[in-house]
Structure formats: C-alpha cells, structure tokens
PDB file of C-alpha atoms and ligand atoms in Angstrom:
ATOM      1  CA  MET A 300       6.581  45.704 192.080  1.00 78.00           C
ATOM      2  CA  GLU A 301       7.919  47.367 195.246  1.00 89.00           C
ATOM      3  CA  ASP A 302       7.745  51.148 195.691  1.00 94.00           C
ATOM      4  CA  PHE A 303      11.536  51.231 196.030  1.00 97.00           C
ATOM      5  CA  GLU A 304      14.141  49.320 194.063  1.00 98.00           C
ATOM      6  CA  GLU A 305      17.838  49.324 194.795  1.00 97.00           C
ATOM      7  CA  ARG A 306      20.974  48.119 193.000  1.00 98.00           C
ATOM      8  CA  ARG A 307      24.696  48.379 193.612  1.00 98.00           C
ATOM      9  CA  ILE A 308      26.201  49.854 190.419  1.00 98.00           C
ATOM     10  CA  SER A 309      29.686  51.240 189.787  1.00 97.00           C
ATOM     11  CA  GLY A 310      30.394  51.336 193.524  1.00 97.00           C
ATOM     12  CA  LEU A 311      27.251  53.344 194.252  1.00 98.00           C
ATOM     13  CA  THR A 312      23.905  52.334 195.698  1.00 98.00           C
ATOM     14  CA  ILE A 313      21.200  53.525 193.320  1.00 98.00           C
ATOM     15  CA  ARG A 314      17.628  53.653 194.572  1.00 98.00           C
ATOM     16  CA  ILE A 315      14.494  54.221 192.505  1.00 98.00           C
ATOM     17  CA  ASP A 316      11.439  55.724 194.177  1.00 98.00           C
ATOM     18  CA  ARG A 317       8.816  54.305 191.869  1.00 97.00           C
ATOM     19  CA  ARG A 318       6.026  56.278 193.554  1.00 97.00           C
ATOM     20  CA  THR A 319       7.618  59.511 192.363  1.00 98.00           C
ATOM     21  CA  CYS A 320       8.679  58.701 188.790  1.00 98.00           C
ATOM     22  CA  ILE A 321       6.615  60.557 186.189  1.00 98.00           C
ATOM     23  CA  CYS A 322       8.059  58.668 183.239  1.00 97.00           C
ATOM     24  CA  SER A 323       9.822  61.662 181.732  1.00 97.00           C
ATOM     25  CA  ASP A 324      12.350  59.258 180.183  1.00 96.00           C
ATOM     26  CA  ASN A 325      15.358  61.501 180.931  1.00 98.00           C
ATOM     27  CA  CYS A 326      17.387  58.921 182.849  1.00 98.00           C
ATOM     28  CA  THR A 327      16.940  56.214 180.244  1.00 98.00           C
ATOM     29  CA  LYS A 328      18.340  58.474 177.534  1.00 98.00           C
ATOM     30  CA  ILE A 329      21.567  58.959 179.496  1.00 98.00           C
ATOM     31  CA  ALA A 330      21.944  55.467 180.962  1.00 98.00           C
ATOM     32  CA  LEU A 331      20.026  53.073 178.758  1.00 96.00           C
ATOM     33  CA  GLU A 332      22.003  50.109 180.172  1.00 97.00           C
ATOM     34  CA  ILE A 333      20.699  50.864 183.669  1.00 98.00           C
ATOM     35  CA  PHE A 334      17.196  52.286 183.455  1.00 98.00           C
ATOM     36  CA  GLU A 335      14.180  51.238 181.440  1.00 98.00           C
ATOM     37  CA  ILE A 336      10.468  51.999 181.480  1.00 97.00           C
ATOM     38  CA  ASP A 337       8.275  49.062 182.454  1.00 97.00           C
ATOM     39  CA  ASP A 338       4.751  48.172 181.360  1.00 96.00           C
ATOM     40  CA  GLU A 339       3.330  50.339 184.174  1.00 96.00           C
ATOM     41  CA  SER A 340       5.130  53.352 182.632  1.00 97.00           C
ATOM     42  CA  ILE A 341       7.459  53.614 185.614  1.00 97.00           C
ATOM     43  CA  VAL A 342      11.220  53.426 185.559  1.00 98.00           C
ATOM     44  CA  THR A 343      12.887  50.224 186.694  1.00 98.00           C
ATOM     45  CA  PHE A 344      16.357  48.691 186.503  1.00 98.00           C
ATOM     46  CA  SER A 345      17.364  46.796 183.414  1.00 98.00           C
ATOM     47  CA  ASP A 346      18.097  43.102 183.932  1.00 96.00           C
ATOM     48  CA  ALA A 347      21.805  43.445 183.242  1.00 94.00           C
ATOM     49  CA  CYS A 348      22.583  46.684 185.111  1.00 95.00           C
ATOM     50  CA  PRO A 349      26.318  46.653 184.319  1.00 97.00           C
ATOM     51  CA  ASP A 350      28.836  48.976 185.912  1.00 97.00           C
ATOM     52  CA  ILE A 351      29.090  52.084 183.732  1.00 98.00           C
ATOM     53  CA  ASN A 352      31.041  55.314 183.899  1.00 98.00           C
ATOM     54  CA  ARG A 353      30.272  56.704 187.322  1.00 98.00           C
ATOM     55  CA  ASP A 354      29.874  60.323 186.161  1.00 98.00           C
ATOM     56  CA  ARG A 355      27.338  59.272 183.543  1.00 98.00           C
ATOM     57  CA  LEU A 356      25.432  57.259 186.129  1.00 98.00           C
ATOM     58  CA  LEU A 357      25.324  60.260 188.458  1.00 98.00           C
ATOM     59  CA  GLU A 358      24.262  62.510 185.581  1.00 98.00           C
ATOM     60  CA  ALA A 359      21.397  60.127 184.779  1.00 98.00           C
ATOM     61  CA  CYS A 360      20.245  60.267 188.397  1.00 98.00           C
ATOM     62  CA  SER A 361      20.695  64.032 188.696  1.00 98.00           C
ATOM     63  CA  ILE A 362      18.648  64.820 185.611  1.00 98.00           C
ATOM     64  CA  CYS A 363      15.453  63.360 187.083  1.00 98.00           C
ATOM     65  CA  PRO A 364      12.985  66.273 187.353  1.00 98.00           C
ATOM     66  CA  VAL A 365      11.215  64.821 190.395  1.00 98.00           C
ATOM     67  CA  ASP A 366      14.199  63.420 192.350  1.00 98.00           C
ATOM     68  CA  ALA A 367      13.027  59.845 191.964  1.00 98.00           C
ATOM     69  CA  LEU A 368      16.607  58.580 191.616  1.00 98.00           C
ATOM     70  CA  ILE A 369      18.838  58.524 194.672  1.00 98.00           C
ATOM     71  CA  ALA A 370      22.579  57.825 194.653  1.00 98.00           C
ATOM     72  CA  ILE A 371      24.473  56.884 197.805  1.00 98.00           C
ATOM     73  CA  ASP A 372      28.270  56.602 197.886  1.00 98.00           C
ATOM     74  CA  GLU A 373      30.487  53.975 199.499  1.00 96.00           C
ATOM     75  CA  ASP A 374      30.452  55.853 202.806  1.00 97.00           C
ATOM     76  CA  GLY A 375      26.668  55.944 202.982  1.00 98.00           C
ATOM     77  CA  ASN A 376      26.399  59.599 201.990  1.00 98.00           C
ATOM     78  CA  GLN A 377      23.525  60.555 199.712  1.00 98.00           C
ATOM     79  CA  ILE A 378      25.103  62.428 196.795  1.00 98.00           C
ATOM     80  CA  VAL A 379      22.030  62.708 194.525  1.00 98.00           C
ATOM     81  CA  PRO A 380      19.726  64.551 194.846  1.00 97.00           C
TER      82      PRO A 380
HETATM   83  S1  SF4 B 232      14.164  60.823 184.946  1.00 54.64           S
HETATM   84 FE1  SF4 B 232      12.955  60.477 186.833  1.00 54.64          FE
HETATM   85  S2  SF4 B 232      10.839  60.812 186.245  1.00 54.64           S
HETATM   86 FE2  SF4 B 232      12.010  60.523 184.363  1.00 54.64          FE
HETATM   87  S3  SF4 B 232      11.843  58.318 183.919  1.00 54.64           S
HETATM   88 FE3  SF4 B 232      13.731  58.629 185.093  1.00 54.64          FE
HETATM   89  S4  SF4 B 232      13.113  58.289 187.214  1.00 54.64           S
HETATM   90 FE4  SF4 B 232      11.244  58.631 186.056  1.00 54.64          FE
END
C-alpha cells in the first residue's frame, strides 16, 4: 500500500497520509462509508467511497488527532487541516 491515498469525494479531494494515522478510529465513526481500518491497522478508503454530505466528510477529516486526513476544495485550496 502507498503512503498516500487519494479519492475525489463529494467534490473534494481527500488524501490519507497513511504514515501518520495512529488508528484512533475517529474518522470511521463519522464517515463509515468512506474510511475503514485495514489489516495493517491503518485507515484506508472503503471500496465504494460514495459521495456523502460534504459537512460530515469535512468533520470526519477534521476530527483526526494527527492530521492524517487532508481535504482540498475544487479550487485547489487545502481546507483541512
Ligand atoms: S482519525 Fe486519523 S488517526 Fe484516527 S483512524 Fe482516522 S486517519 Fe487514522
């Protein structure tokens, strides 16, 4: 698995820094459709990764205690963290 994973979800680019994730499980509780913990105990994207409510997606990224989840808007601006 790569150190970084990226998906386009709900109009945002979401990036996971897998080197930083400490498996606190916060993001998965808020956006179970998007994030899951893999067999290395690191967060990854779910297979489906559907578009979800954008505020909930941003909340799931923002709640990460180690800033392992990055959200970039349509204009290329990083809005989380
Ligand atoms: S909230 Fe951050 S540290 Fe916790 S599982 Fe998600 S990405 Fe990993």
